[in-house]
Coordinates of C-alpha atoms in Angstrom, one line a residue:
Chain A
M1 CA 2.9 83.1 235.1
N2 CA 6.6 83.0 236.5
E3 CA 6.9 79.9 235.7
I4 CA 5.9 80.2 232.5
L5 CA 8.6 82.9 231.4
T6 CA 11.5 79.8 232.0
L7 CA 14.6 78.9 229.7
A8 CA 13.0 75.8 229.9
F9 CA 10.1 77.9 228.3
V10 CA 11.9 79.8 225.8
V11 CA 13.5 77.1 224.5
Q12 CA 10.4 75.2 223.8
V13 CA 9.2 78.1 221.7
S14 CA 12.3 78.1 220.0
R15 CA 11.4 74.5 219.1
M16 CA 8.0 75.3 218.0
T17 CA 9.1 78.2 215.8
I18 CA 12.1 76.4 213.6
P19 CA 9.9 73.8 211.6
Y20 CA 7.9 77.2 210.7
L21 CA 10.7 79.2 210.2
L22 CA 12.9 77.4 207.9
P23 CA 10.3 77.3 205.5
S24 CA 9.1 80.6 206.1
L25 CA 12.8 82.0 204.9
G26 CA 12.8 79.4 202.0
A27 CA 9.2 81.2 201.3
V28 CA 11.0 84.4 201.1
F29 CA 13.5 83.4 198.6
S30 CA 10.8 81.9 196.4
E31 CA 8.7 85.0 196.1
K32 CA 11.0 87.4 196.0
G33 CA 12.0 85.9 192.9
G34 CA 9.0 86.1 191.7
V35 CA 7.1 82.2 192.1
I36 CA 4.7 81.4 194.7
N37 CA 5.2 78.0 196.5
I38 CA 2.7 76.5 197.8
A39 CA 4.3 73.1 197.7
L40 CA 6.0 73.7 201.3
E41 CA 3.6 71.8 202.7
G42 CA 4.5 68.4 200.7
I43 CA 8.3 69.6 200.8
M44 CA 8.2 69.7 204.3
L45 CA 6.5 66.3 204.5
S46 CA 9.0 64.3 202.2
G47 CA 11.9 65.6 204.2
A48 CA 11.0 64.5 207.2
F49 CA 9.9 60.7 205.9
A50 CA 13.2 61.1 203.6
A51 CA 15.1 61.7 207.0
V52 CA 13.5 58.6 209.1
A53 CA 13.7 56.5 206.3
V54 CA 17.2 57.0 205.5
I55 CA 18.0 56.8 209.4
H56 CA 15.8 53.7 209.9
Y57 CA 18.3 52.0 207.4
T58 CA 21.7 53.8 208.0
S59 CA 21.6 54.5 212.0
N60 CA 23.3 58.0 210.4
L61 CA 21.7 61.2 211.4
F62 CA 24.1 63.2 208.4
L63 CA 23.0 61.0 205.7
G64 CA 19.1 61.6 206.9
I65 CA 19.1 65.4 206.8
I66 CA 21.2 65.4 203.2
A67 CA 18.4 62.7 202.3
A68 CA 15.9 65.2 203.4
A69 CA 17.6 68.4 201.8
F70 CA 17.8 66.0 198.6
S71 CA 14.1 65.2 199.0
G72 CA 13.5 69.2 198.9
L73 CA 15.5 70.2 196.0
L74 CA 13.9 67.5 194.0
I75 CA 10.4 68.4 194.4
S76 CA 11.4 72.1 194.0
A77 CA 13.0 71.1 191.1
V78 CA 9.6 69.9 189.4
H79 CA 8.0 72.9 190.7
S80 CA 10.4 74.8 189.1
F81 CA 10.3 73.4 185.4
I82 CA 6.5 73.3 185.9
T83 CA 6.5 77.1 186.7
I84 CA 9.4 78.4 184.9
I85 CA 10.2 76.3 181.7
A86 CA 6.0 75.0 181.0
R87 CA 5.1 78.2 182.7
A88 CA 2.0 76.5 184.3
N89 CA -0.1 77.7 186.7
Q90 CA 1.9 78.1 190.2
I91 CA -1.0 77.4 192.9
V92 CA -2.1 74.6 190.9
S93 CA 1.5 72.6 190.3
G94 CA 2.2 73.8 194.5
I95 CA -1.0 71.8 195.0
A96 CA -0.8 69.1 192.9
L97 CA 3.1 68.4 194.8
N98 CA 1.4 68.4 197.9
I99 CA -1.1 65.7 197.2
L100 CA 1.6 63.8 195.4
A101 CA 4.0 63.6 198.5
L102 CA 0.8 62.9 200.7
G103 CA 0.8 60.1 198.3
I104 CA 4.4 59.1 197.9
T105 CA 5.2 59.1 201.7
K106 CA 2.1 57.2 202.5
Y107 CA 2.8 54.3 200.0
L108 CA 6.5 54.5 201.1
C109 CA 5.6 54.1 204.3
K110 CA 3.4 51.2 203.7
V111 CA 6.3 49.8 202.4
I112 CA 9.3 50.6 204.5
F113 CA 7.1 50.4 207.8
G114 CA 4.8 48.4 207.4
S115 CA 1.7 51.0 208.1
S116 CA 0.5 53.8 205.7
S117 CA -0.2 55.9 209.1
N118 CA 3.2 55.8 211.2
S119 CA 6.3 54.5 211.5
E120 CA 7.7 52.9 214.6
R121 CA 10.4 55.2 216.8
I122 CA 13.2 54.9 214.6
P123 CA 16.5 55.1 217.3
G124 CA 19.0 57.8 216.2
T125 CA 16.3 60.1 215.3
E126 CA 17.3 62.7 217.5
V127 CA 18.5 66.0 217.1
L128 CA 21.8 66.9 217.9
N129 CA 22.3 68.0 221.1
L130 CA 25.9 69.3 222.6
G131 CA 24.3 70.8 225.8
F132 CA 21.7 73.1 223.4
D133 CA 19.6 72.0 220.1
V134 CA 22.0 73.0 217.7
F135 CA 19.0 73.6 215.1
I136 CA 18.4 76.5 217.3
P137 CA 21.7 78.2 216.6
F138 CA 21.8 77.3 213.3
S139 CA 18.2 78.4 212.7
V140 CA 19.3 81.9 213.5
I141 CA 22.5 81.6 211.3
I142 CA 20.1 80.7 208.0
L143 CA 18.2 84.0 209.3
F144 CA 20.4 86.3 209.4
L145 CA 22.4 84.9 206.3
A146 CA 18.7 85.3 204.3
W147 CA 18.8 88.8 205.1
I148 CA 22.1 89.6 203.9
I149 CA 21.8 87.6 201.1
I150 CA 18.6 89.1 200.1
Y151 CA 19.3 92.7 200.8
K152 CA 23.1 93.0 200.4
T153 CA 24.4 90.8 198.1
K154 CA 24.3 91.1 193.9
F155 CA 22.5 87.8 193.8
G156 CA 19.7 88.9 195.9
L157 CA 19.3 92.1 194.4
R158 CA 19.0 90.1 190.9
L159 CA 16.5 87.8 193.1
R160 CA 14.2 91.0 193.8
A161 CA 14.8 92.4 190.9
C162 CA 13.4 89.3 188.7
G163 CA 10.3 89.4 191.6
E164 CA 9.5 93.0 191.1
N165 CA 9.9 93.5 187.0
P166 CA 11.3 90.4 185.4
E167 CA 11.8 92.0 181.5
A168 CA 13.7 95.6 183.3
A169 CA 16.2 92.0 184.9
D170 CA 16.4 90.6 181.7
S171 CA 17.1 93.9 179.3
L172 CA 20.1 94.2 181.9
G173 CA 21.1 90.9 181.2
V174 CA 19.7 89.1 183.9
N175 CA 19.1 85.6 183.5
V176 CA 15.6 85.7 184.9
F177 CA 15.0 81.8 184.7
R178 CA 18.4 81.2 186.2
I179 CA 17.9 83.3 189.3
R180 CA 14.1 82.2 189.7
F181 CA 15.1 78.7 189.8
S182 CA 17.8 79.3 192.6
G183 CA 15.3 80.9 194.6
I184 CA 12.7 78.1 194.2
L185 CA 15.7 75.6 195.1
I186 CA 16.4 77.7 198.4
S187 CA 13.1 77.6 199.6
G188 CA 12.9 73.7 199.2
L189 CA 16.1 73.0 200.4
L190 CA 14.9 75.1 204.2
A191 CA 11.2 73.8 203.6
S192 CA 12.7 69.6 203.6
L193 CA 15.0 70.7 206.6
G194 CA 11.9 72.2 208.5
G195 CA 9.9 68.7 208.0
A196 CA 13.7 66.7 208.9
Y197 CA 13.6 68.5 212.2
L198 CA 10.4 67.9 213.2
A199 CA 10.6 64.4 212.3
L200 CA 14.0 64.5 214.3
E201 CA 11.7 66.0 217.6
Q202 CA 9.1 63.4 217.1
H203 CA 11.7 60.1 216.3
S204 CA 9.4 58.9 213.6
F205 CA 7.1 59.4 210.8
T206 CA 3.5 60.0 210.7
D207 CA 1.2 60.5 207.9
G208 CA 0.7 63.9 206.9
M209 CA 2.8 65.3 210.4
T210 CA 3.4 68.4 209.2
A211 CA -0.3 69.4 209.7
G212 CA -0.1 72.6 207.7
R213 CA 2.6 73.9 208.7
G214 CA 4.0 74.6 205.4
Y215 CA 1.2 76.9 205.0
I216 CA 1.5 78.6 208.4
A217 CA 5.3 79.4 207.5
L218 CA 3.1 80.5 203.9
A219 CA 0.9 82.9 206.2
A220 CA 3.9 83.9 208.4
M221 CA 5.9 85.3 205.3
I222 CA 2.7 87.3 204.2
T223 CA 2.5 88.6 207.9
G224 CA 6.4 89.9 208.1
K225 CA 5.7 91.3 204.3
W226 CA 7.4 89.4 202.4
N227 CA 10.9 90.3 204.6
P228 CA 12.8 87.8 206.4
L229 CA 13.3 89.6 209.7
G230 CA 9.3 90.1 209.4
A231 CA 8.5 86.6 208.5
A232 CA 10.8 85.7 211.7
T233 CA 8.9 87.6 214.2
A234 CA 6.0 86.3 212.7
C235 CA 7.2 82.8 213.0
M236 CA 8.2 83.6 216.6
F237 CA 4.6 84.3 217.4
F238 CA 2.6 81.5 215.9
G239 CA 5.2 79.5 217.6
L240 CA 4.5 81.2 221.0
M241 CA 1.0 80.8 220.2
E242 CA 1.5 76.8 219.9
S243 CA 3.1 76.6 223.2
F244 CA 0.4 78.2 224.8
S245 CA -2.0 76.0 223.3
L246 CA 0.0 73.1 224.9
Q247 CA 0.0 74.9 228.4
F248 CA -3.5 76.0 228.4
S249 CA -5.3 73.1 226.9
G250 CA -8.2 71.8 228.3
S251 CA -8.7 75.2 230.1
E252 CA -11.7 77.4 229.1
I253 CA -10.4 78.7 226.0
P254 CA -11.1 75.8 223.3
N255 CA -7.6 74.9 221.5
Q256 CA -9.6 75.3 218.4
F257 CA -9.9 79.0 218.4
I258 CA -6.0 79.4 219.5
Q259 CA -4.9 77.0 216.5
M260 CA -7.5 79.5 214.2
I261 CA -4.9 82.4 215.4
P262 CA -2.2 82.6 212.8
Y263 CA -4.6 82.4 209.5
V264 CA -6.9 84.9 211.1
I265 CA -4.0 87.6 211.6
T266 CA -2.9 86.7 207.9
I267 CA -6.2 87.8 206.8
I268 CA -6.2 91.0 208.8
V269 CA -2.6 91.3 207.8
L270 CA -3.4 91.0 204.0
A271 CA -6.4 93.3 203.9
G272 CA -4.1 95.9 205.3
F273 CA -5.1 96.8 208.8
I274 CA -2.1 96.6 210.0
G275 CA 0.2 98.3 207.9
K276 CA 0.4 97.8 204.2
A277 CA 1.3 93.8 203.1
R278 CA 2.7 94.4 199.4
P279 CA 3.6 91.2 197.6
P280 CA 6.6 91.6 195.0
K281 CA 5.3 92.9 191.6
A282 CA 5.2 90.0 189.7
D283 CA 4.8 87.6 192.5
G284 CA 3.0 84.4 190.5
I285 CA 3.5 86.0 187.2
A286 CA 5.6 83.7 184.8
F287 CA 8.1 85.0 182.8
E288 CA 8.0 85.2 179.1
K289 CA 11.2 86.0 177.2
N290 CA 10.8 87.4 174.1
Chain B
M1 CA -18.3 55.6 191.6
L2 CA -20.8 58.0 190.8
F3 CA -21.3 58.8 194.2
K4 CA -17.8 59.6 194.8
A5 CA -18.2 61.8 191.4
T6 CA -21.1 64.0 193.4
P7 CA -19.2 66.2 195.2
L8 CA -16.5 66.2 192.6
I9 CA -18.9 67.7 189.8
F10 CA -20.5 70.6 193.0
T11 CA -16.4 71.5 194.0
G12 CA -15.3 71.5 190.5
L13 CA -18.0 73.7 189.4
S14 CA -17.4 75.9 192.6
V15 CA -13.6 76.2 191.3
A16 CA -15.0 76.7 187.4
F17 CA -17.4 79.3 188.0
A18 CA -15.3 81.7 190.0
F19 CA -12.3 81.3 187.2
R20 CA -15.0 82.2 184.7
A21 CA -15.1 85.9 187.3
G22 CA -11.2 85.8 186.9
M23 CA -10.9 84.3 190.5
F24 CA -9.0 81.5 191.9
N25 CA -10.9 79.6 194.8
I26 CA -8.9 77.2 196.5
G27 CA -11.7 77.8 199.3
A28 CA -13.7 74.9 198.4
E29 CA -12.2 72.6 200.9
G30 CA -13.7 75.0 203.7
Q31 CA -16.3 76.0 201.6
M32 CA -18.2 72.2 201.2
N33 CA -17.5 71.4 205.3
I34 CA -19.3 74.5 206.7
G35 CA -22.2 73.8 203.8
A36 CA -22.0 70.3 204.8
F37 CA -21.9 71.3 208.8
A38 CA -24.8 73.3 208.2
A39 CA -27.0 71.0 206.1
A40 CA -26.5 68.7 209.3
W41 CA -27.6 71.0 211.4
A42 CA -30.1 71.7 209.6
G43 CA -30.9 68.1 209.6
F44 CA -31.2 67.4 213.2
T45 CA -32.1 71.1 214.7
F46 CA -35.6 70.8 212.9
T47 CA -37.6 67.7 213.3
A48 CA -40.9 68.2 212.6
L49 CA -41.2 68.8 209.1
P50 CA -42.3 66.5 206.3
W51 CA -39.7 66.2 203.8
V52 CA -41.2 68.3 201.3
I53 CA -39.9 71.3 203.6
H54 CA -37.2 69.7 205.3
I55 CA -34.9 68.8 202.2
P56 CA -35.1 71.9 200.2
I57 CA -34.4 74.3 203.7
S58 CA -31.1 71.3 204.0
I59 CA -30.2 71.9 200.4
C60 CA -30.7 76.2 201.1
F61 CA -28.6 75.8 204.4
A62 CA -25.9 73.8 202.8
F63 CA -25.8 76.7 200.1
A64 CA -25.6 79.6 202.3
G65 CA -22.9 78.1 204.7
G66 CA -20.6 77.3 201.5
A67 CA -21.8 80.9 200.2
L68 CA -21.5 82.5 203.3
W69 CA -18.0 81.3 203.8
A70 CA -16.9 82.4 200.3
L71 CA -18.2 86.0 200.7
I72 CA -15.9 86.7 203.3
A73 CA -12.6 86.3 200.3
G74 CA -15.1 87.8 197.8
Y75 CA -15.9 90.8 200.0
L76 CA -12.1 91.6 201.4
K77 CA -11.4 91.1 197.3
A78 CA -13.6 94.2 195.9
R79 CA -13.3 96.0 198.9
V80 CA -9.8 96.3 200.0
G81 CA -8.3 94.4 197.0
S82 CA -6.7 91.4 199.3
H83 CA -6.0 88.5 197.5
E84 CA -8.5 85.2 197.2
V85 CA -5.7 82.7 196.7
I86 CA -4.2 83.2 199.9
N87 CA -7.5 84.5 201.5
T88 CA -9.4 81.2 200.8
I89 CA -6.6 78.9 201.8
M90 CA -6.3 81.1 205.2
L91 CA -10.4 80.1 205.3
N92 CA -10.2 76.7 204.7
F93 CA -7.6 76.0 208.1
I94 CA -10.0 78.3 209.8
A95 CA -13.5 76.4 208.7
L96 CA -11.8 73.5 209.7
A97 CA -11.1 74.4 212.9
L98 CA -14.7 75.7 213.5
V99 CA -16.3 72.7 212.6
S100 CA -13.7 70.8 214.8
Y101 CA -14.7 73.6 217.6
L102 CA -18.7 72.8 217.1
V103 CA -17.9 68.6 216.5
N104 CA -16.0 68.0 219.3
S105 CA -17.6 70.5 221.9
V106 CA -21.1 71.7 220.8
Y107 CA -22.9 68.8 219.0
N108 CA -21.2 65.8 220.4
V109 CA -22.2 62.4 220.3
P110 CA -19.7 60.8 222.6
A111 CA -16.7 58.9 221.8
T112 CA -16.9 60.3 217.9
V113 CA -15.9 62.9 215.9
R114 CA -19.8 63.7 214.2
T115 CA -22.5 65.5 214.9
P116 CA -26.2 63.5 216.0
E117 CA -27.9 61.8 213.0
I118 CA -30.2 63.7 210.5
S119 CA -34.0 63.3 211.4
P120 CA -35.4 61.1 208.6
S121 CA -37.3 63.4 206.9
A122 CA -34.0 65.4 205.7
H123 CA -32.9 62.1 203.7
I124 CA -32.2 62.6 200.3
P125 CA -32.7 59.0 198.8
R126 CA -30.5 56.7 197.4
F127 CA -30.9 55.3 194.1
D128 CA -31.4 51.9 194.9
S129 CA -34.2 52.7 197.0
I130 CA -36.0 54.2 193.9
T131 CA -35.2 52.6 190.8
G132 CA -33.5 49.5 191.8
F133 CA -31.0 49.9 189.7
F134 CA -27.1 50.5 191.8
S135 CA -28.3 48.5 194.4
G136 CA -25.7 48.4 197.6
S137 CA -24.4 51.5 196.2
P138 CA -24.6 54.7 198.5
F139 CA -25.1 56.7 195.1
N140 CA -28.2 59.0 195.6
M141 CA -30.4 61.4 194.4
V142 CA -27.7 64.5 195.2
F143 CA -26.0 63.5 191.8
I144 CA -28.8 64.3 190.0
I145 CA -29.2 68.1 191.4
G146 CA -25.4 68.2 190.4
I147 CA -26.2 67.7 186.8
C148 CA -28.8 70.4 187.0
V149 CA -27.3 72.7 188.7
C150 CA -24.1 72.3 186.0
L151 CA -27.1 72.9 183.1
L152 CA -28.3 75.7 184.8
T153 CA -25.1 77.4 185.5
G154 CA -23.8 76.6 181.9
Y155 CA -27.1 78.0 180.3
I156 CA -26.9 81.2 182.8
I157 CA -23.2 81.8 182.0
R158 CA -23.9 81.6 178.0
N159 CA -26.9 83.0 177.6
T160 CA -28.0 85.5 180.0
P161 CA -26.8 89.3 180.6
L162 CA -25.3 88.5 184.1
G163 CA -23.1 85.6 182.7
Y164 CA -22.5 88.1 179.8
E165 CA -20.8 90.7 182.8
I166 CA -19.3 87.5 184.7
R167 CA -17.5 86.3 181.7
T168 CA -16.5 89.5 180.8
S169 CA -15.1 90.4 183.9
G170 CA -13.4 87.3 183.8
F171 CA -11.6 88.5 180.8
N172 CA -10.7 91.7 181.5
R173 CA -11.7 93.6 184.6
D174 CA -10.6 96.9 183.5
A175 CA -12.5 96.8 179.9
A176 CA -15.9 95.4 182.1
E177 CA -15.3 98.7 184.4
Y178 CA -15.2 100.6 181.5
A179 CA -18.2 99.5 179.9
G180 CA -20.4 100.4 182.9
M181 CA -20.3 97.2 184.7
N182 CA -20.4 97.2 188.6
I183 CA -16.8 95.2 189.1
K184 CA -17.4 95.1 192.7
K185 CA -20.5 93.6 192.9
L186 CA -19.8 90.6 190.4
T187 CA -16.5 90.0 192.7
V188 CA -18.5 89.6 195.8
L189 CA -21.7 87.4 194.0
S190 CA -19.6 85.5 191.8
M191 CA -17.3 84.2 194.7
T192 CA -20.7 83.9 196.8
V193 CA -22.4 81.5 194.4
A194 CA -19.1 79.7 193.8
G195 CA -18.9 79.2 197.5
G196 CA -22.6 77.9 197.7
F197 CA -21.5 75.2 194.6
A198 CA -18.7 73.7 197.4
G199 CA -21.2 74.3 200.1
L200 CA -23.4 72.0 198.1
S201 CA -21.4 69.2 197.7
G202 CA -21.5 68.5 201.6
L203 CA -24.9 67.2 200.6
N204 CA -23.5 63.8 199.2
F205 CA -22.2 62.7 202.6
V206 CA -24.4 64.5 204.8
N207 CA -28.1 63.8 203.8
G208 CA -27.5 61.2 200.7
Y209 CA -25.2 58.6 203.0
K210 CA -24.3 58.8 206.3
H211 CA -27.1 61.3 207.7
Y212 CA -24.6 62.9 210.2
F213 CA -21.5 65.3 209.5
E214 CA -18.4 63.6 210.5
L215 CA -15.1 65.9 210.7
G216 CA -12.4 65.0 207.8
F217 CA -15.1 63.6 205.7
S218 CA -14.3 65.7 202.5
E219 CA -10.7 64.2 202.3
G220 CA -9.3 66.7 199.7
T221 CA -12.5 66.7 197.3
G222 CA -12.3 70.6 197.4
Y223 CA -8.7 70.3 196.5
M224 CA -9.3 67.7 193.5
G225 CA -12.1 70.2 192.1
I226 CA -9.3 72.4 191.3
A227 CA -8.2 69.2 189.1
V228 CA -11.4 68.9 187.9
A229 CA -12.2 72.4 186.3
L230 CA -9.1 72.9 185.3
I231 CA -9.6 69.5 183.1
A232 CA -13.0 70.4 182.1
R233 CA -11.6 74.1 181.2
N234 CA -14.1 75.9 183.4
N235 CA -17.0 74.7 180.9
P236 CA -20.3 73.3 183.5
I237 CA -20.8 71.1 181.1
A238 CA -17.8 69.2 180.8
I239 CA -17.2 69.3 184.7
I240 CA -19.4 66.2 184.8
P241 CA -17.8 63.5 182.8
V242 CA -14.7 65.0 184.1
A243 CA -16.2 64.7 187.6
V244 CA -17.5 61.2 186.8
F245 CA -13.7 59.9 185.2
F246 CA -11.7 61.2 189.0
G247 CA -14.8 59.3 190.9
I248 CA -13.9 56.2 188.8
L249 CA -10.3 56.7 189.9
E250 CA -11.6 57.1 193.1
Y251 CA -13.5 54.1 192.9
G252 CA -11.2 52.1 191.6
G253 CA -9.0 53.0 195.1
L254 CA -11.5 51.4 197.3
T255 CA -12.4 48.1 195.4
V256 CA -9.3 46.9 194.1
N257 CA -7.8 48.0 197.1
T258 CA -5.5 44.3 197.5
L259 CA -4.1 44.8 194.1
V260 CA -4.0 48.4 193.6
P261 CA -3.2 50.4 197.6
K262 CA -5.2 53.6 197.4
E263 CA -2.2 55.6 197.7
I264 CA -1.3 55.0 194.6
I265 CA -4.5 56.4 193.2
T266 CA -3.6 59.8 195.4
I267 CA -0.4 59.5 193.3
I268 CA -2.0 59.3 189.8
Q269 CA -4.2 61.9 190.7
A270 CA -1.7 64.4 191.8
L271 CA 0.3 63.3 188.3
T272 CA -3.0 64.1 186.1
I273 CA -3.2 67.3 187.3
L274 CA 0.7 68.1 187.1
S275 CA 0.3 67.0 183.6
A276 CA -2.3 68.2 182.3
I277 CA -1.4 71.6 183.5
T278 CA 2.1 71.2 181.7
I279 CA 1.0 69.7 178.8
T280 CA -1.7 72.5 178.2
E281 CA 0.7 75.2 178.8
L282 CA 3.2 73.5 176.7
F283 CA 0.7 73.2 173.9
R284 CA -0.9 76.3 173.5
R285 CA 2.6 78.2 173.6
R286 CA 3.5 75.6 170.8
V287 CA 0.1 76.7 168.9
S288 CA 0.7 81.0 169.5
L289 CA 4.1 80.4 168.4
E290 CA 3.2 79.2 164.5

């Protein structure tokens, strides 16, 4: 047991946690503003692909990360248009965007790398390492920034108002459309960085490599009761579970049951067995200006 | 192409039926996996049965499997009011992990990810073996079952007191409750039946085609069912032509693989969903403004 609790293990858990944490914080921004963003999964996937493809051509890590961020912003802008301007169903839009991202990344992977299932190992696809993984302090900073922005700034107050009662916010002169738009864009940006991190860790792109992490991020946000710190705690717990499942693979507990844990916990939390989980009141409802 | 349309008829109907009752079933993917596994289990466990008994038993198992899985979401919705959208998404992942466990660890055929073959008495015949038409196509009698179920559901929703209650609870829960309808019972019942429909979609692959259950057979058919239901405007009869249309799209992807890669078909399907929800929403608003 002592061997498990080493620094290496802590670092490993952190690395497992980051691909959940970034999109999960993104989800908080989107849902606090009142828009459900199920497209996180597809956004992560496109972020992962954009990073790998751009690094393949330019051998430049920063350009790769910028490309990932750009792809995330692009997809979330489409999601914003469909849900805010056209006011279509947010869940359906998210699912369709996930299918779209899966198709596009597969197709481009075939065009660029000659195989629709995976790219070769791309040199230069590494997490920037200054003796430590720079994404770890970066994620911690983002976490506290997210908390400060949502609870201590004017923008955060307006964002929460748009998620709880957009009519009231509107009557006080808040531009609900613009605030919700920003919330979705932030979620897209963070989710695509989470995806890029995943690709950098694996030094290549694999078809469907996000493997439901976007959904787990959403689950973590619910388990964390729509609060950045709560979401982070849940992400860390899920990251810990994933590390354990690697550590104990081949033991008497079947791996599939460990994989189920995040989803089962979410259902239990949502059912109100562990405190009350209450989403923002206008979450998922399109706003119509009179 | 009609073979590809068959499972979409069931998952489309599943989503549409739940929608009529005011619920959003994102769980068809998981329900169809559980249903298909249940049908396969009934197929290879009971061996000494004549086909007139074995086929109906398999159909019942497929329905019951999907129904039980959806019952969890329906019960939670009725009892503690937790949202069926998140719950069904989580249940999808739990279902996939569960069947993965069952296939890999309990009923495994070495070096494969499938179950043993079902007994010949549970095979649902292919069209070409009965009529001589459609030779070489795995198109089978499950399609006919699908059409019958759609017609029956259409009749029940339109012309029976139960259908009236389901529609009313879908339009306005409060009004339905005020009129003395048992909303909780309707919620559980509608969700369970919707899950059963999704479970039936597994028959096409298990009993009609490969004669075993294989991991990953569903290929997102459950999610595509949402698109089918949406475009058919949740009308059980309209599900049939829409499912056939989507079947043609997918079949096209298989046959002209050299000309049009399969990934492009995925992209087209996603774009179909996105434009369908956006255009119908924009159009509806325009009409209501005039």
